[in-house]
Amino acid sequence: MQLTKEKFIRDFKDAVHEAQLIKVPAATPTEAFVSLAKVIRKYYTPLWLERNRKISEDQKKVAYYFSIEFLPGRMLETNLLNLGILDTVKEGLADLGIDFEEVKNAEHDMALGNGGLGRLAAAFMDSLATTGYPGFGNGLRYKYGLFKQRIVDGYQVELPDSWFGSIGNVWETRKDHDIVDVKLFGNVYLQANEEGRIMPVYENAQILRAVPYDVPQIGFGNDNINNLRLWDVEIPEEYELNYPTVADRRRVQDITATLYPDDSSYEGKELRLIQEYFMTSAGLQTIIQSYLKQNRPLENIHEKVSVHINDTHPAVAPAELMRLLVDDYGLEWDKAWQTTVKTMSYTNHTILSEALEKWDAELFKNVLPRVYQIILEIDNRYVAELAQKGVNPETIENTRIVKNDQIHMANLAIIGGHSVNGVAKLHTELLKDDTLHDFFVLFPEKFNNKTNGIVQRRWTQIAAPELSEAIDKTIGTGWRTDIHELRKLNELADNPEILADFYQVKQDAKAKLAAYIKETTGIDVSTDAIFDVQVKRLHAYKRQLLNLLHIIKLYWDLKDNPDLDMVPRVFIFGAKAAPGYHFAKSVIKLINEIANLVNQDASLQGKLKVVFLENYNVSLAELIIPAANVSEQISLASKEASGTSNMKFMMTGAVTLATLDGANIEIKDEVGDDNIVIFGMDKDEVYQHYANHDYYSRGVYESNPTIKRVVDTFVNGTIPNSASEGTEIYEALITHNDEYFLLEDFEAYVAAQAQIDALYRDKEKWSRMSLLNIANSDKFTSDDTITQYAQDIWQLEN
Ligand code: 26V
């Protein structure tokens, strides 16, 4: 959109005046932020209305991305950038004596997600708007996002993330006219109606009101605005007598109170099922209503609507759509089923079978009695159909939805949809060959890969403005609109001046992070050190502990030989552990205690520093990632479905130190073997161990003195204040046979780290590697990923 600085200044002054009854200079950063958001809303509202009008006028097919998590982080700067008015606004504010950074920091992260899955959903929203495809999000309006992490005495403490604060969500709009009701609990029996049709009769159902709040998703440079619809729950006035006490009301409000913070185990809690159903049912109901406005037959809804199931959380969708089509709109089962399958598609985000949701049939039936009946019907028909085709009974049993009194949600998503995709090449291969192999044999045509992506604009233009300017200087500004132009950097990677420029940009980003580290932890770190970063959720399979084992080795090496010739290293961690994940919390405690140990030991001469930054979130990632020299992507091969921070590090010039897992493999394919450091077992070697049962960690420990010394450090009193956590870790590694093969990969990891040390000494060589990483990172733009979803899975037009 067009905007002059003068007009902006007028609008902004008016907004501050109107909202706060004060003149601009008196506004606090929060007040300035709220007013600025109001001004921006005024700018985009006509565009938003126009977009909605156009989509319904053109009767375009729309994809709805159903996700229990969306993790956009802050929206202010992206909204401005995407509207094309970021510089104008910054200049206008500067003229008024307002620091844009302060205003920007007044916005609370919208953290309605745990990690990669939620961040990916938010990235897709941005990219859908940017590519112009009609793709809307559907999720929940949690009052509390992912917990705020504090570290106290080295331990993780969780605090509620009340992100609404006193100002609420400045971007959202409540849409009363799209309110729908959602039914839970009660009894359902079947009865013939006047026409002789068998219909469900609900008794004592709880009826809740689903209220949508829409958050605009602004496309980059195209004035195109899509919708992220987040549902809130309310008690319908007409039923308020059913909720006489505060406790009764709270139980309802709980449905949208908090995001489940657990991405480490599947729990099977009733409230979670209610959350999943609530957003799915509400979403599908409004979708049907808006489709019907086009006066088209419901049995063809797939022609205008796609519903995407992001992981299994909304996987009740095929059954709920069947319920709506058959019960509420009177479609024949077969016609309803045909259109349902064509409407639905599903993404799997993990091969870890313990993460695939399975609901106890009793619990499910109690909460959703009618949906339960429908799932049984789907399952019965599925089994009968396959049996008739002569499919062997074992395959049928492996793939059916209901078995052993459990409902297998992934199976429902696969059977009830036409597409199943993994999120990186290796991950999709593993789904086909292993996790979902039986399904692949039955329905090979459903399977496809969509390698994840990232919103390049957030990770370059917003998080790394100095890097962006350096790129502009080198290849012009075309890359800002067409990321593929980054490839032009490939030809310039031998130019020492350019390399020096990029080196300096990295140093500046490191200095910024160093200042933050000093301010928040008191630790002094030198920008001459290698900034070696591992930031992601804390999980055994991601192997933060392997990183720690190497740190302990370096510690002993330096204790043995204080003059050891090594490039100083700062190991930086950021990680939240699920509140109930004991082991993960022990790893956090140990990182912090080892940090205390090494940071205070003067004999190490500052060569080794360890920093744990608390409350890792999107905004902190924007500070940390551009400052990294080394990107730690060291999951056990086969376990990390894709990873997406690996792509962000690459794009901002870190060198990846990685196992051949997830998207690391595709990063390697892009940069070539010389510009990445790969180590450890590959997926086949890991699987061979599984097949042969030949791994014995105690054997490795006892036969390798270095490993023994490192592991013993956890239990011999070297690390203060962590006896019980140390024991827990020792036992995981030795007594419980080291489930994620840390000891097996240890030596290869140490060698790879030595290689990093050697490479970094040659400043020019390192800078060249760094630049080539940036140059070839365009492959991971989520604009391209979403284009593949739109074309291959959803058949959309932009
Ligand atoms: C993970 C696990 C792992 C341990 C066992 C239980 C359990 C339960 C849930 C989850 C989270 C699974 C969904 C998820 O967040 N997957 C992540 O999705 C990202 C986006 O596709 C991808 O980049 C990450 O590799 C993947 O872990």
PDB file of N, CA, C and O in Angstrom, residues 530 532 543 545-558 564-566 569 571 630 632 634 657-659 677-681 700 704-711 741-759:
ATOM      1  N   ILE A 530      33.769 -18.813  18.983  1.00  0.00           N
ATOM      2  CA  ILE A 530      32.756 -19.408  18.104  1.00  0.00           C
ATOM      3  C   ILE A 530      31.447 -19.446  18.883  1.00  0.00           C
ATOM      4  O   ILE A 530      31.396 -19.971  19.996  1.00  0.00           O
ATOM      5  N   ASP A 532      28.310 -21.185  19.307  1.00  0.00           N
ATOM      6  CA  ASP A 532      27.851 -22.522  18.942  1.00  0.00           C
ATOM      7  C   ASP A 532      26.476 -22.722  19.587  1.00  0.00           C
ATOM      8  O   ASP A 532      26.363 -22.733  20.807  1.00  0.00           O
ATOM      9  N   ARG A 543      18.989 -34.666  21.536  1.00  0.00           N
ATOM     10  CA  ARG A 543      20.331 -34.920  22.058  1.00  0.00           C
ATOM     11  C   ARG A 543      21.105 -33.666  22.505  1.00  0.00           C
ATOM     12  O   ARG A 543      22.301 -33.536  22.255  1.00  0.00           O
ATOM     13  N   LEU A 545      21.976 -33.502  25.291  1.00  0.00           N
ATOM     14  CA  LEU A 545      22.928 -34.147  26.192  1.00  0.00           C
ATOM     15  C   LEU A 545      24.234 -34.523  25.482  1.00  0.00           C
ATOM     16  O   LEU A 545      25.300 -34.504  26.101  1.00  0.00           O
ATOM     17  N   LEU A 546      24.148 -34.826  24.200  1.00  0.00           N
ATOM     18  CA  LEU A 546      25.375 -35.127  23.447  1.00  0.00           C
ATOM     19  C   LEU A 546      26.256 -33.875  23.385  1.00  0.00           C
ATOM     20  O   LEU A 546      27.483 -33.944  23.560  1.00  0.00           O
ATOM     21  N   ASN A 547      25.625 -32.755  23.161  1.00  0.00           N
ATOM     22  CA  ASN A 547      26.326 -31.472  23.176  1.00  0.00           C
ATOM     23  C   ASN A 547      27.023 -31.282  24.531  1.00  0.00           C
ATOM     24  O   ASN A 547      28.206 -30.929  24.605  1.00  0.00           O
ATOM     25  N   LEU A 548      26.294 -31.595  25.574  1.00  0.00           N
ATOM     26  CA  LEU A 548      26.838 -31.445  26.928  1.00  0.00           C
ATOM     27  C   LEU A 548      28.006 -32.402  27.186  1.00  0.00           C
ATOM     28  O   LEU A 548      28.990 -32.038  27.837  1.00  0.00           O
ATOM     29  N   LEU A 549      27.899 -33.605  26.665  1.00  0.00           N
ATOM     30  CA  LEU A 549      29.009 -34.561  26.831  1.00  0.00           C
ATOM     31  C   LEU A 549      30.282 -33.995  26.203  1.00  0.00           C
ATOM     32  O   LEU A 549      31.375 -34.091  26.773  1.00  0.00           O
ATOM     33  N   HIS A 550      30.134 -33.400  25.053  1.00  0.00           N
ATOM     34  CA  HIS A 550      31.300 -32.806  24.388  1.00  0.00           C
ATOM     35  C   HIS A 550      31.854 -31.631  25.202  1.00  0.00           C
ATOM     36  O   HIS A 550      33.068 -31.451  25.322  1.00  0.00           O
ATOM     37  N   ILE A 551      30.949 -30.846  25.778  1.00  0.00           N
ATOM     38  CA  ILE A 551      31.404 -29.718  26.608  1.00  0.00           C
ATOM     39  C   ILE A 551      32.220 -30.239  27.796  1.00  0.00           C
ATOM     40  O   ILE A 551      33.272 -29.688  28.138  1.00  0.00           O
ATOM     41  N   ILE A 552      31.740 -31.322  28.378  1.00  0.00           N
ATOM     42  CA  ILE A 552      32.471 -31.890  29.519  1.00  0.00           C
ATOM     43  C   ILE A 552      33.841 -32.399  29.066  1.00  0.00           C
ATOM     44  O   ILE A 552      34.839 -32.219  29.761  1.00  0.00           O
ATOM     45  N   LYS A 553      33.868 -32.982  27.896  1.00  0.00           N
ATOM     46  CA  LYS A 553      35.179 -33.428  27.389  1.00  0.00           C
ATOM     47  C   LYS A 553      36.137 -32.242  27.237  1.00  0.00           C
ATOM     48  O   LYS A 553      37.290 -32.300  27.656  1.00  0.00           O
ATOM     49  N   LEU A 554      35.632 -31.157  26.644  1.00  0.00           N
ATOM     50  CA  LEU A 554      36.484 -29.970  26.489  1.00  0.00           C
ATOM     51  C   LEU A 554      36.944 -29.461  27.847  1.00  0.00           C
ATOM     52  O   LEU A 554      38.086 -29.025  28.006  1.00  0.00           O
ATOM     53  N   TYR A 555      36.048 -29.518  28.799  1.00  0.00           N
ATOM     54  CA  TYR A 555      36.384 -29.065  30.150  1.00  0.00           C
ATOM     55  C   TYR A 555      37.574 -29.857  30.699  1.00  0.00           C
ATOM     56  O   TYR A 555      38.553 -29.283  31.184  1.00  0.00           O
ATOM     57  N   TRP A 556      37.495 -31.166  30.564  1.00  0.00           N
ATOM     58  CA  TRP A 556      38.609 -31.995  31.058  1.00  0.00           C
ATOM     59  C   TRP A 556      39.876 -31.767  30.236  1.00  0.00           C
ATOM     60  O   TRP A 556      40.975 -31.727  30.781  1.00  0.00           O
ATOM     61  N   ASP A 557      39.710 -31.610  28.934  1.00  0.00           N
ATOM     62  CA  ASP A 557      40.894 -31.343  28.103  1.00  0.00           C
ATOM     63  C   ASP A 557      41.597 -30.076  28.596  1.00  0.00           C
ATOM     64  O   ASP A 557      42.824 -30.025  28.689  1.00  0.00           O
ATOM     65  N   LEU A 558      40.807 -29.075  28.906  1.00  0.00           N
ATOM     66  CA  LEU A 558      41.396 -27.808  29.356  1.00  0.00           C
ATOM     67  C   LEU A 558      41.947 -27.911  30.775  1.00  0.00           C
ATOM     68  O   LEU A 558      42.952 -27.276  31.107  1.00  0.00           O
ATOM     69  N   LEU A 564      45.900 -25.605  26.119  1.00  0.00           N
ATOM     70  CA  LEU A 564      45.355 -26.262  24.923  1.00  0.00           C
ATOM     71  C   LEU A 564      45.005 -25.222  23.862  1.00  0.00           C
ATOM     72  O   LEU A 564      44.378 -24.206  24.141  1.00  0.00           O
ATOM     73  N   ASP A 565      45.429 -25.532  22.638  1.00  0.00           N
ATOM     74  CA  ASP A 565      45.188 -24.591  21.544  1.00  0.00           C
ATOM     75  C   ASP A 565      43.790 -24.834  20.974  1.00  0.00           C
ATOM     76  O   ASP A 565      43.579 -25.783  20.219  1.00  0.00           O
ATOM     77  N   MET A 566      42.866 -24.011  21.378  1.00  0.00           N
ATOM     78  CA  MET A 566      41.514 -24.139  20.801  1.00  0.00           C
ATOM     79  C   MET A 566      40.911 -22.752  20.585  1.00  0.00           C
ATOM     80  O   MET A 566      41.232 -21.811  21.323  1.00  0.00           O
ATOM     81  N   ARG A 569      35.170 -20.958  22.673  1.00  0.00           N
ATOM     82  CA  ARG A 569      33.815 -21.372  22.287  1.00  0.00           C
ATOM     83  C   ARG A 569      32.795 -20.871  23.304  1.00  0.00           C
ATOM     84  O   ARG A 569      33.008 -21.002  24.506  1.00  0.00           O
ATOM     85  N   PHE A 571      29.072 -21.972  24.104  1.00  0.00           N
ATOM     86  CA  PHE A 571      27.953 -22.867  23.802  1.00  0.00           C
ATOM     87  C   PHE A 571      26.674 -22.231  24.332  1.00  0.00           C
ATOM     88  O   PHE A 571      26.571 -21.957  25.528  1.00  0.00           O
ATOM     89  N   VAL A 630      27.733 -21.630  14.584  1.00  0.00           N
ATOM     90  CA  VAL A 630      27.489 -23.056  14.400  1.00  0.00           C
ATOM     91  C   VAL A 630      26.049 -23.373  14.786  1.00  0.00           C
ATOM     92  O   VAL A 630      25.564 -22.952  15.828  1.00  0.00           O
ATOM     93  N   GLU A 632      23.644 -26.309  15.736  1.00  0.00           N
ATOM     94  CA  GLU A 632      23.686 -27.701  16.213  1.00  0.00           C
ATOM     95  C   GLU A 632      22.377 -28.411  15.852  1.00  0.00           C
ATOM     96  O   GLU A 632      21.309 -28.078  16.374  1.00  0.00           O
ATOM     97  N   ILE A 634      21.640 -32.128  15.905  1.00  0.00           N
ATOM     98  CA  ILE A 634      22.345 -33.375  16.207  1.00  0.00           C
ATOM     99  C   ILE A 634      21.418 -34.494  16.689  1.00  0.00           C
ATOM    100  O   ILE A 634      21.850 -35.393  17.398  1.00  0.00           O
ATOM    101  N   LEU A 657      26.197 -28.123  11.891  1.00  0.00           N
ATOM    102  CA  LEU A 657      26.887 -29.310  12.398  1.00  0.00           C
ATOM    103  C   LEU A 657      25.775 -30.315  12.660  1.00  0.00           C
ATOM    104  O   LEU A 657      24.949 -30.111  13.551  1.00  0.00           O
ATOM    105  N   ALA A 658      25.746 -31.396  11.876  1.00  0.00           N
ATOM    106  CA  ALA A 658      24.510 -32.157  11.868  1.00  0.00           C
ATOM    107  C   ALA A 658      24.681 -33.651  11.637  1.00  0.00           C
ATOM    108  O   ALA A 658      25.657 -34.106  11.050  1.00  0.00           O
ATOM    109  N   THR A 659      23.670 -34.365  12.093  1.00  0.00           N
ATOM    110  CA  THR A 659      23.498 -35.747  11.672  1.00  0.00           C
ATOM    111  C   THR A 659      22.672 -35.755  10.387  1.00  0.00           C
ATOM    112  O   THR A 659      22.024 -34.755  10.043  1.00  0.00           O
ATOM    113  N   VAL A 677      29.067 -29.661   8.193  1.00  0.00           N
ATOM    114  CA  VAL A 677      29.838 -30.702   8.879  1.00  0.00           C
ATOM    115  C   VAL A 677      28.861 -31.782   9.357  1.00  0.00           C
ATOM    116  O   VAL A 677      27.998 -31.541  10.191  1.00  0.00           O
ATOM    117  N   ILE A 678      29.004 -32.952   8.752  1.00  0.00           N
ATOM    118  CA  ILE A 678      28.092 -34.070   9.029  1.00  0.00           C
ATOM    119  C   ILE A 678      28.842 -35.118   9.855  1.00  0.00           C
ATOM    120  O   ILE A 678      30.020 -35.363   9.647  1.00  0.00           O
ATOM    121  N   PHE A 679      28.136 -35.721  10.781  1.00  0.00           N
ATOM    122  CA  PHE A 679      28.791 -36.768  11.578  1.00  0.00           C
ATOM    123  C   PHE A 679      27.751 -37.822  11.978  1.00  0.00           C
ATOM    124  O   PHE A 679      26.551 -37.593  11.870  1.00  0.00           O
ATOM    125  N   GLY A 680      28.248 -38.921  12.483  1.00  0.00           N
ATOM    126  CA  GLY A 680      27.398 -39.887  13.180  1.00  0.00           C
ATOM    127  C   GLY A 680      26.703 -40.892  12.288  1.00  0.00           C
ATOM    128  O   GLY A 680      26.832 -40.889  11.065  1.00  0.00           O
ATOM    129  N   MET A 681      25.930 -41.734  12.951  1.00  0.00           N
ATOM    130  CA  MET A 681      25.223 -42.800  12.230  1.00  0.00           C
ATOM    131  C   MET A 681      24.158 -42.208  11.330  1.00  0.00           C
ATOM    132  O   MET A 681      23.542 -41.194  11.679  1.00  0.00           O
ATOM    133  N   VAL A 700      30.488 -49.762  25.546  1.00  0.00           N
ATOM    134  CA  VAL A 700      31.186 -48.596  25.000  1.00  0.00           C
ATOM    135  C   VAL A 700      31.823 -47.814  26.144  1.00  0.00           C
ATOM    136  O   VAL A 700      32.991 -47.419  26.091  1.00  0.00           O
ATOM    137  N   ASN A 704      35.996 -47.365  26.611  1.00  0.00           N
ATOM    138  CA  ASN A 704      36.513 -46.093  26.091  1.00  0.00           C
ATOM    139  C   ASN A 704      36.767 -45.129  27.256  1.00  0.00           C
ATOM    140  O   ASN A 704      35.834 -44.545  27.813  1.00  0.00           O
ATOM    141  N   PRO A 705      38.044 -44.952  27.624  1.00  0.00           N
ATOM    142  CA  PRO A 705      38.367 -44.153  28.815  1.00  0.00           C
ATOM    143  C   PRO A 705      37.864 -42.706  28.726  1.00  0.00           C
ATOM    144  O   PRO A 705      37.448 -42.145  29.741  1.00  0.00           O
ATOM    145  N   THR A 706      37.889 -42.125  27.549  1.00  0.00           N
ATOM    146  CA  THR A 706      37.400 -40.738  27.419  1.00  0.00           C
ATOM    147  C   THR A 706      35.915 -40.681  27.754  1.00  0.00           C
ATOM    148  O   THR A 706      35.454 -39.836  28.525  1.00  0.00           O
ATOM    149  N   ILE A 707      35.178 -41.607  27.154  1.00  0.00           N
ATOM    150  CA  ILE A 707      33.730 -41.632  27.400  1.00  0.00           C
ATOM    151  C   ILE A 707      33.464 -41.910  28.876  1.00  0.00           C
ATOM    152  O   ILE A 707      32.613 -41.271  29.503  1.00  0.00           O
ATOM    153  N   LYS A 708      34.233 -42.812  29.440  1.00  0.00           N
ATOM    154  CA  LYS A 708      34.019 -43.162  30.852  1.00  0.00           C
ATOM    155  C   LYS A 708      34.241 -41.935  31.738  1.00  0.00           C
ATOM    156  O   LYS A 708      33.441 -41.620  32.619  1.00  0.00           O
ATOM    157  N   ARG A 709      35.292 -41.228  31.425  1.00  0.00           N
ATOM    158  CA  ARG A 709      35.586 -40.057  32.246  1.00  0.00           C
ATOM    159  C   ARG A 709      34.476 -39.004  32.138  1.00  0.00           C
ATOM    160  O   ARG A 709      34.057 -38.407  33.126  1.00  0.00           O
ATOM    161  N   VAL A 710      33.998 -38.807  30.905  1.00  0.00           N
ATOM    162  CA  VAL A 710      32.933 -37.816  30.688  1.00  0.00           C
ATOM    163  C   VAL A 710      31.656 -38.237  31.410  1.00  0.00           C
ATOM    164  O   VAL A 710      31.035 -37.446  32.133  1.00  0.00           O
ATOM    165  N   VAL A 711      31.283 -39.485  31.251  1.00  0.00           N
ATOM    166  CA  VAL A 711      30.018 -39.940  31.861  1.00  0.00           C
ATOM    167  C   VAL A 711      30.134 -39.947  33.386  1.00  0.00           C
ATOM    168  O   VAL A 711      29.196 -39.557  34.096  1.00  0.00           O
ATOM    169  N   PHE A 741      21.557 -43.444  21.501  1.00  0.00           N
ATOM    170  CA  PHE A 741      22.898 -43.745  20.957  1.00  0.00           C
ATOM    171  C   PHE A 741      23.892 -42.587  21.081  1.00  0.00           C
ATOM    172  O   PHE A 741      24.676 -42.348  20.161  1.00  0.00           O
ATOM    173  N   LEU A 742      23.858 -41.888  22.190  1.00  0.00           N
ATOM    174  CA  LEU A 742      24.786 -40.774  22.352  1.00  0.00           C
ATOM    175  C   LEU A 742      26.228 -41.272  22.385  1.00  0.00           C
ATOM    176  O   LEU A 742      27.115 -40.682  21.769  1.00  0.00           O
ATOM    177  N   LEU A 743      26.434 -42.367  23.123  1.00  0.00           N
ATOM    178  CA  LEU A 743      27.802 -42.849  23.271  1.00  0.00           C
ATOM    179  C   LEU A 743      28.330 -43.404  21.951  1.00  0.00           C
ATOM    180  O   LEU A 743      29.507 -43.257  21.628  1.00  0.00           O
ATOM    181  N   GLU A 744      27.437 -44.010  21.203  1.00  0.00           N
ATOM    182  CA  GLU A 744      27.839 -44.530  19.887  1.00  0.00           C
ATOM    183  C   GLU A 744      28.286 -43.400  18.960  1.00  0.00           C
ATOM    184  O   GLU A 744      29.237 -43.540  18.201  1.00  0.00           O
ATOM    185  N   ASP A 745      27.607 -42.277  19.021  1.00  0.00           N
ATOM    186  CA  ASP A 745      27.939 -41.158  18.128  1.00  0.00           C
ATOM    187  C   ASP A 745      28.966 -40.200  18.728  1.00  0.00           C
ATOM    188  O   ASP A 745      29.380 -39.246  18.065  1.00  0.00           O
ATOM    189  N   PHE A 746      29.361 -40.458  19.963  1.00  0.00           N
ATOM    190  CA  PHE A 746      30.191 -39.472  20.670  1.00  0.00           C
ATOM    191  C   PHE A 746      31.504 -39.147  19.952  1.00  0.00           C
ATOM    192  O   PHE A 746      31.847 -37.983  19.733  1.00  0.00           O
ATOM    193  N   GLU A 747      32.244 -40.171  19.590  1.00  0.00           N
ATOM    194  CA  GLU A 747      33.562 -39.905  19.003  1.00  0.00           C
ATOM    195  C   GLU A 747      33.442 -39.170  17.673  1.00  0.00           C
ATOM    196  O   GLU A 747      34.228 -38.261  17.396  1.00  0.00           O
ATOM    197  N   ALA A 748      32.461 -39.557  16.893  1.00  0.00           N
ATOM    198  CA  ALA A 748      32.259 -38.872  15.615  1.00  0.00           C
ATOM    199  C   ALA A 748      31.901 -37.401  15.856  1.00  0.00           C
ATOM    200  O   ALA A 748      32.340 -36.509  15.111  1.00  0.00           O
ATOM    201  N   TYR A 749      31.140 -37.181  16.896  1.00  0.00           N
ATOM    202  CA  TYR A 749      30.745 -35.800  17.223  1.00  0.00           C
ATOM    203  C   TYR A 749      31.960 -34.990  17.663  1.00  0.00           C
ATOM    204  O   TYR A 749      32.157 -33.848  17.231  1.00  0.00           O
ATOM    205  N   VAL A 750      32.797 -35.586  18.488  1.00  0.00           N
ATOM    206  CA  VAL A 750      34.007 -34.898  18.951  1.00  0.00           C
ATOM    207  C   VAL A 750      34.898 -34.554  17.748  1.00  0.00           C
ATOM    208  O   VAL A 750      35.414 -33.429  17.630  1.00  0.00           O
ATOM    209  N   ALA A 751      35.010 -35.499  16.843  1.00  0.00           N
ATOM    210  CA  ALA A 751      35.834 -35.249  15.650  1.00  0.00           C
ATOM    211  C   ALA A 751      35.226 -34.126  14.809  1.00  0.00           C
ATOM    212  O   ALA A 751      35.944 -33.256  14.284  1.00  0.00           O
ATOM    213  N   ALA A 752      33.912 -34.129  14.691  1.00  0.00           N
ATOM    214  CA  ALA A 752      33.246 -33.079  13.906  1.00  0.00           C
ATOM    215  C   ALA A 752      33.453 -31.718  14.565  1.00  0.00           C
ATOM    216  O   ALA A 752      33.684 -30.704  13.888  1.00  0.00           O
ATOM    217  N   GLN A 753      33.417 -31.697  15.877  1.00  0.00           N
ATOM    218  CA  GLN A 753      33.647 -30.438  16.597  1.00  0.00           C
ATOM    219  C   GLN A 753      35.085 -29.966  16.403  1.00  0.00           C
ATOM    220  O   GLN A 753      35.333 -28.760  16.296  1.00  0.00           O
ATOM    221  N   ALA A 754      36.006 -30.912  16.347  1.00  0.00           N
ATOM    222  CA  ALA A 754      37.410 -30.539  16.102  1.00  0.00           C
ATOM    223  C   ALA A 754      37.541 -29.941  14.701  1.00  0.00           C
ATOM    224  O   ALA A 754      38.289 -28.986  14.465  1.00  0.00           O
ATOM    225  N   GLN A 755      36.777 -30.501  13.792  1.00  0.00           N
ATOM    226  CA  GLN A 755      36.779 -29.982  12.423  1.00  0.00           C
ATOM    227  C   GLN A 755      36.244 -28.541  12.384  1.00  0.00           C
ATOM    228  O   GLN A 755      36.780 -27.690  11.671  1.00  0.00           O
ATOM    229  N   ILE A 756      35.215 -28.282  13.159  1.00  0.00           N
ATOM    230  CA  ILE A 756      34.677 -26.915  13.256  1.00  0.00           C
ATOM    231  C   ILE A 756      35.772 -25.974  13.751  1.00  0.00           C
ATOM    232  O   ILE A 756      35.993 -24.890  13.192  1.00  0.00           O
ATOM    233  N   ASP A 757      36.465 -26.409  14.773  1.00  0.00           N
ATOM    234  CA  ASP A 757      37.559 -25.591  15.340  1.00  0.00           C
ATOM    235  C   ASP A 757      38.592 -25.273  14.264  1.00  0.00           C
ATOM    236  O   ASP A 757      39.010 -24.118  14.091  1.00  0.00           O
ATOM    237  N   ALA A 758      38.976 -26.306  13.528  1.00  0.00           N
ATOM    238  CA  ALA A 758      39.996 -26.113  12.493  1.00  0.00           C
ATOM    239  C   ALA A 758      39.490 -25.175  11.399  1.00  0.00           C
ATOM    240  O   ALA A 758      40.219 -24.282  10.939  1.00  0.00           O
ATOM    241  N   LEU A 759      38.251 -25.370  10.976  1.00  0.00           N
ATOM    242  CA  LEU A 759      37.705 -24.542   9.894  1.00  0.00           C
ATOM    243  C   LEU A 759      37.604 -23.080  10.312  1.00  0.00           C
ATOM    244  O   LEU A 759      37.885 -22.173   9.533  1.00  0.00           O
TER     245      LEU A 759
END
